[in-house]
mmCIF file of C-alpha atoms in Angstrom:
data_model
loop_
_atom_site.group_PDB
_atom_site.id
_atom_site.type_symbol
_atom_site.label_atom_id
_atom_site.label_comp_id
_atom_site.label_asym_id
_atom_site.label_seq_id
_atom_site.Cartn_x
_atom_site.Cartn_y
_atom_site.Cartn_z
ATOM 1 C CA ALA A 1 85.791 28.449 86.252
ATOM 2 C CA GLN A 2 82.830 26.255 86.404
ATOM 3 C CA LYS A 3 80.371 26.225 89.089
ATOM 4 C CA ILE A 4 77.498 23.816 90.048
ATOM 5 C CA THR A 5 74.746 25.113 92.561
ATOM 6 C CA GLN A 6 72.348 22.715 94.652
ATOM 7 C CA THR A 7 70.304 25.282 96.818
ATOM 8 C CA GLN A 8 68.538 22.750 98.699
ATOM 9 C CA PRO A 9 70.557 21.083 101.286
ATOM 10 C CA GLY A 10 67.764 18.568 102.138
ATOM 11 C CA MET A 11 64.329 17.480 100.723
ATOM 12 C CA PHE A 12 61.250 15.262 102.235
ATOM 13 C CA VAL A 13 59.005 13.081 99.592
ATOM 14 C CA GLN A 14 56.249 10.807 100.204
ATOM 15 C CA GLU A 15 56.772 7.196 98.863
ATOM 16 C CA LYS A 16 55.406 6.700 95.401
ATOM 17 C CA GLU A 17 55.446 10.468 94.734
ATOM 18 C CA ALA A 18 57.549 12.262 92.342
ATOM 19 C CA VAL A 19 60.806 14.931 93.487
ATOM 20 C CA THR A 20 62.773 17.301 91.669
ATOM 21 C CA LEU A 21 66.105 18.279 93.061
ATOM 22 C CA ASP A 22 67.554 21.080 91.826
ATOM 23 C CA CYS A 23 70.605 21.956 90.058
ATOM 24 C CA THR A 24 71.892 25.218 88.202
ATOM 25 C CA TYR A 25 75.523 25.551 86.798
ATOM 26 C CA ASP A 26 77.649 28.500 85.236
ATOM 27 C CA THR A 27 80.429 27.768 82.535
ATOM 28 C CA SER A 28 81.516 29.634 79.538
ATOM 29 C CA ASP A 29 81.986 26.301 77.533
ATOM 30 C CA GLN A 30 80.180 25.853 74.529
ATOM 31 C CA SER A 31 80.354 21.973 75.256
ATOM 32 C CA TYR A 32 79.717 20.341 78.378
ATOM 33 C CA GLY A 33 78.573 17.544 80.363
ATOM 34 C CA LEU A 34 76.209 17.568 83.030
ATOM 35 C CA PHE A 35 75.886 14.463 85.839
ATOM 36 C CA TRP A 36 73.763 13.047 88.358
ATOM 37 C CA TYR A 37 75.264 10.999 91.189
ATOM 38 C CA LYS A 38 73.978 9.028 94.092
ATOM 39 C CA GLN A 39 75.787 8.283 97.367
ATOM 40 C CA PRO A 40 73.769 6.321 100.010
ATOM 41 C CA SER A 41 74.274 6.216 103.174
ATOM 42 C CA SER A 42 76.907 3.307 102.393
ATOM 43 C CA GLY A 43 79.325 6.038 101.035
ATOM 44 C CA GLU A 44 79.472 4.639 97.064
ATOM 45 C CA MET A 45 79.333 6.899 94.700
ATOM 46 C CA ILE A 46 76.618 5.862 92.202
ATOM 47 C CA PHE A 47 75.993 7.150 88.458
ATOM 48 C CA LEU A 48 72.525 7.882 87.288
ATOM 49 C CA ILE A 49 72.058 9.984 84.329
ATOM 50 C CA TYR A 50 74.333 12.065 82.036
ATOM 51 C CA GLN A 51 73.179 14.885 79.729
ATOM 52 C CA GLY A 52 75.361 16.871 76.946
ATOM 53 C CA SER A 53 75.130 20.442 76.282
ATOM 54 C CA TYR A 54 74.187 19.511 72.551
ATOM 55 C CA ASP A 55 71.699 17.044 73.283
ATOM 56 C CA GLU A 56 68.134 18.063 72.279
ATOM 57 C CA GLN A 57 65.891 15.776 74.393
ATOM 58 C CA ASN A 58 66.184 15.323 78.016
ATOM 59 C CA ALA A 59 68.201 12.383 79.428
ATOM 60 C CA THR A 60 66.471 9.924 80.997
ATOM 61 C CA GLU A 61 67.402 6.698 82.573
ATOM 62 C CA GLY A 62 64.460 4.258 84.250
ATOM 63 C CA ARG A 63 62.670 6.534 87.131
ATOM 64 C CA TYR A 64 65.216 9.067 86.398
ATOM 65 C CA SER A 65 64.954 12.009 84.198
ATOM 66 C CA LEU A 66 66.865 15.371 83.354
ATOM 67 C CA ASN A 67 64.972 18.453 82.963
ATOM 68 C CA PHE A 68 67.464 20.397 81.221
ATOM 69 C CA GLN A 69 66.939 23.853 80.322
ATOM 70 C CA LYS A 70 69.926 25.334 78.760
ATOM 71 C CA ALA A 71 68.979 28.994 78.602
ATOM 72 C CA ARG A 72 68.182 28.849 82.388
ATOM 73 C CA LYS A 73 71.453 27.337 82.575
ATOM 74 C CA SER A 74 69.504 24.420 84.977
ATOM 75 C CA ALA A 75 69.808 20.351 85.353
ATOM 76 C CA ASN A 76 67.346 19.411 87.434
ATOM 77 C CA LEU A 77 66.753 15.411 88.691
ATOM 78 C CA VAL A 78 63.440 14.235 88.528
ATOM 79 C CA ILE A 79 62.307 11.046 90.279
ATOM 80 C CA SER A 80 59.316 9.741 89.895
ATOM 81 C CA ALA A 81 57.656 7.266 92.044
ATOM 82 C CA SER A 82 59.940 7.428 94.986
ATOM 83 C CA GLN A 83 60.949 4.428 96.715
ATOM 84 C CA LEU A 84 62.542 4.142 100.240
ATOM 85 C CA GLY A 85 65.798 2.976 98.666
ATOM 86 C CA ASP A 86 65.958 6.483 96.887
ATOM 87 C CA SER A 87 66.886 7.771 100.533
ATOM 88 C CA ALA A 88 70.582 9.210 99.497
ATOM 89 C CA MET A 89 72.353 12.166 99.236
ATOM 90 C CA TYR A 90 72.162 13.382 95.540
ATOM 91 C CA PHE A 91 75.247 15.613 93.720
ATOM 92 C CA CYS A 92 75.193 17.365 90.253
ATOM 93 C CA ALA A 93 78.407 17.592 88.451
ATOM 94 C CA MET A 94 79.542 19.338 85.423
ATOM 95 C CA ARG A 95 82.237 18.332 83.116
ATOM 96 C CA GLY A 96 83.423 21.080 80.569
ATOM 97 C CA GLY A 97 85.182 21.188 77.595
ATOM 98 C CA ASN A 98 86.212 18.731 74.721
ATOM 99 C CA SER A 99 86.908 15.379 75.390
ATOM 100 C CA GLY A 100 90.505 14.531 76.706
ATOM 101 C CA GLY A 101 92.759 15.415 79.119
ATOM 102 C CA SER A 102 91.718 17.710 81.851
ATOM 103 C CA ASN A 103 88.060 17.857 80.357
ATOM 104 C CA TYR A 104 87.015 14.908 82.072
ATOM 105 C CA LYS A 105 87.459 16.387 85.423
ATOM 106 C CA LEU A 106 84.420 17.054 87.333
ATOM 107 C CA THR A 107 82.955 19.910 89.204
ATOM 108 C CA PHE A 108 80.464 18.620 91.864
ATOM 109 C CA GLY A 109 77.685 20.876 93.796
ATOM 110 C CA LYS A 110 77.175 20.482 97.662
ATOM 111 C CA GLY A 111 74.667 17.852 97.387
ATOM 112 C CA THR A 112 70.944 17.391 98.409
ATOM 113 C CA LEU A 113 70.227 14.564 100.900
ATOM 114 C CA LEU A 114 66.734 13.292 100.230
ATOM 115 C CA THR A 115 64.553 11.539 102.295
ATOM 116 C CA VAL A 116 61.454 9.496 101.395
ATOM 117 C CA ASN A 117 59.059 9.156 103.712
ATOM 118 C CA PRO A 118 57.097 5.903 104.279
ATOM 119 C CA ASP B 1 83.051 -6.516 86.654
ATOM 120 C CA VAL B 2 84.999 -3.301 86.792
ATOM 121 C CA LYS B 3 86.442 -2.499 89.754
ATOM 122 C CA VAL B 4 87.845 0.522 91.257
ATOM 123 C CA THR B 5 89.796 -0.606 94.824
ATOM 124 C CA GLN B 6 91.074 1.867 97.424
ATOM 125 C CA SER B 7 93.518 0.278 99.912
ATOM 126 C CA SER B 8 91.522 1.088 103.157
ATOM 127 C CA ARG B 9 88.267 2.186 103.699
ATOM 128 C CA TYR B 10 88.910 3.156 107.448
ATOM 129 C CA LEU B 11 92.277 4.827 108.510
ATOM 130 C CA VAL B 12 93.576 6.580 111.280
ATOM 131 C CA LYS B 13 96.815 8.365 111.541
ATOM 132 C CA ARG B 14 98.780 10.732 113.983
ATOM 133 C CA THR B 15 99.146 14.441 113.117
ATOM 134 C CA GLY B 16 102.392 14.426 111.100
ATOM 135 C CA GLU B 17 102.932 11.189 109.854
ATOM 136 C CA LYS B 18 103.157 10.332 106.362
ATOM 137 C CA VAL B 19 100.091 8.827 104.590
ATOM 138 C CA PHE B 20 99.663 6.898 101.194
ATOM 139 C CA LEU B 21 96.165 6.404 99.848
ATOM 140 C CA GLU B 22 96.332 3.843 97.184
ATOM 141 C CA CYS B 23 93.926 3.329 94.378
ATOM 142 C CA VAL B 24 93.761 0.681 91.564
ATOM 143 C CA GLN B 25 91.643 0.535 88.211
ATOM 144 C CA ASP B 26 91.160 -2.449 86.238
ATOM 145 C CA MET B 27 89.387 -0.375 83.527
ATOM 146 C CA ASP B 28 92.543 0.415 81.613
ATOM 147 C CA HIS B 29 91.831 4.226 81.561
ATOM 148 C CA GLU B 30 94.480 6.815 81.624
ATOM 149 C CA ASN B 31 92.476 9.531 83.583
ATOM 150 C CA MET B 32 92.410 8.933 87.274
ATOM 151 C CA PHE B 33 91.219 11.220 89.998
ATOM 152 C CA TRP B 34 91.317 11.959 93.678
ATOM 153 C CA TYR B 35 88.503 13.921 95.471
ATOM 154 C CA ARG B 36 87.816 15.008 99.145
ATOM 155 C CA GLN B 37 84.278 15.013 100.433
ATOM 156 C CA ASP B 38 83.603 16.822 103.467
ATOM 157 C CA PRO B 39 80.264 17.227 104.732
ATOM 158 C CA GLY B 40 78.355 20.671 103.319
ATOM 159 C CA LEU B 41 81.450 20.755 100.761
ATOM 160 C CA GLY B 42 80.456 18.048 98.450
ATOM 161 C CA LEU B 43 83.275 17.261 96.367
ATOM 162 C CA ARG B 44 86.351 18.612 95.743
ATOM 163 C CA LEU B 45 89.130 17.706 93.203
ATOM 164 C CA ILE B 46 92.315 17.423 94.414
ATOM 165 C CA TYR B 47 94.860 16.070 91.691
ATOM 166 C CA PHE B 48 94.145 13.920 88.497
ATOM 167 C CA SER B 49 96.436 12.142 86.127
ATOM 168 C CA TYR B 50 95.465 11.992 82.580
ATOM 169 C CA ASP B 51 98.513 9.482 81.367
ATOM 170 C CA VAL B 52 101.302 7.536 83.592
ATOM 171 C CA LYS B 53 103.473 9.801 84.862
ATOM 172 C CA MET B 54 101.012 12.672 84.198
ATOM 173 C CA LYS B 55 99.519 14.631 87.164
ATOM 174 C CA GLU B 56 97.831 18.062 87.285
ATOM 175 C CA LYS B 57 96.079 20.010 90.283
ATOM 176 C CA GLY B 58 93.198 20.447 91.406
ATOM 177 C CA ASP B 59 91.018 22.897 93.053
ATOM 178 C CA ILE B 60 92.711 21.470 96.462
ATOM 179 C CA PRO B 61 96.279 20.482 96.272
ATOM 180 C CA GLU B 62 97.833 21.841 99.146
ATOM 181 C CA GLY B 63 99.050 19.327 101.732
ATOM 182 C CA TYR B 64 99.158 16.650 99.075
ATOM 183 C CA SER B 65 100.968 15.077 96.396
ATOM 184 C CA VAL B 66 100.336 11.890 94.285
ATOM 185 C CA SER B 67 102.064 9.468 92.374
ATOM 186 C CA ARG B 68 101.390 7.500 89.199
ATOM 187 C CA GLU B 69 104.397 4.847 87.811
ATOM 188 C CA LYS B 70 101.799 2.313 86.246
ATOM 189 C CA LYS B 71 98.494 2.819 84.722
ATOM 190 C CA GLU B 72 96.269 1.007 87.109
ATOM 191 C CA ARG B 73 97.461 2.901 90.132
ATOM 192 C CA PHE B 74 97.160 6.206 91.262
ATOM 193 C CA SER B 75 98.720 7.310 95.343
ATOM 194 C CA LEU B 76 97.335 10.109 96.988
ATOM 195 C CA ILE B 77 100.503 11.533 99.698
ATOM 196 C CA LEU B 78 99.807 13.303 102.319
ATOM 197 C CA GLU B 79 103.760 14.345 103.437
ATOM 198 C CA SER B 80 102.441 15.349 107.034
ATOM 199 C CA ALA B 81 99.189 14.747 107.908
ATOM 200 C CA SER B 82 97.265 17.410 109.656
ATOM 201 C CA THR B 83 93.596 17.274 111.686
ATOM 202 C CA ASN B 84 92.142 19.238 108.810
ATOM 203 C CA GLN B 85 92.776 16.470 106.026
ATOM 204 C CA THR B 86 90.491 14.211 108.347
ATOM 205 C CA SER B 87 87.912 13.614 105.699
ATOM 206 C CA MET B 88 86.564 11.015 102.985
ATOM 207 C CA TYR B 89 88.888 10.261 100.278
ATOM 208 C CA LEU B 90 87.395 9.107 96.959
ATOM 209 C CA CYS B 91 89.105 8.227 93.605
ATOM 210 C CA ALA B 92 87.620 7.643 90.318
ATOM 211 C CA THR B 93 88.371 6.811 86.895
ATOM 212 C CA ILE B 94 86.639 7.059 83.654
ATOM 213 C CA LEU B 95 83.908 4.611 82.482
ATOM 214 C CA GLY B 96 81.224 4.746 79.824
ATOM 215 C CA ALA B 97 80.030 6.170 76.758
ATOM 216 C CA SER B 98 79.311 9.426 78.622
ATOM 217 C CA TYR B 99 82.655 9.343 80.341
ATOM 218 C CA GLU B 100 81.097 9.505 83.225
ATOM 219 C CA GLN B 101 83.514 8.728 86.403
ATOM 220 C CA TYR B 102 83.414 5.714 88.153
ATOM 221 C CA PHE B 103 84.353 5.588 91.498
ATOM 222 C CA GLY B 104 85.905 3.549 94.362
ATOM 223 C CA PRO B 105 84.492 3.069 97.858
ATOM 224 C CA GLY B 106 86.347 5.708 99.743
ATOM 225 C CA THR B 107 88.920 5.799 102.340
ATOM 226 C CA ARG B 108 87.552 7.744 105.056
ATOM 227 C CA LEU B 109 90.707 9.209 106.962
ATOM 228 C CA THR B 110 90.989 10.680 110.614
ATOM 229 C CA VAL B 111 93.787 12.639 111.798
ATOM 230 C CA THR B 112 94.153 12.907 115.195
#
């Protein structure tokens, strides 16, 4: 069974500063994928970034980067230069196994509520 | 512009009613998913479907059933709604090179 742990229920950061949101995972699969989603107060789930278990480099998407440490089973999200619009709930998720069929399903963590202060 | 639509944003039903939540996607993907989201619990998978008329239980299927008669439509059914099914329900399908899930806007269901 797969498990995602997000240990920070809430985080605060000053505008323009960087922030790291923690995520650890547990799986027996050799091949897996890790995702981060953002959910603003409006409720929609927005895909941010993806890291494959065999990717040698950390994923980056604009101000988002994923600090992937495979041996530690961690996949922390780093947001650089925080903006007020980054205030939202952030979810870490995992997809296990090879592609196809039931292996597309995701296991989510409980989320971290990020508040960016002006 | 890709779309996943859900039949209602807000829904109020009474205990014991049969409730249908519908999800339609225009991405022509085989996979569709239903999650519920509760504060402090994150998203939990109820059911998913990987082909028309094919379905598989997720982590919390009790009290729910699903129907997928056409590729674009995936319905979640609460046979006899109960107050503990008050929640946000999110539908998703697959999009993109990373096979990330693309979500609909959600239905906030209240069972009184």
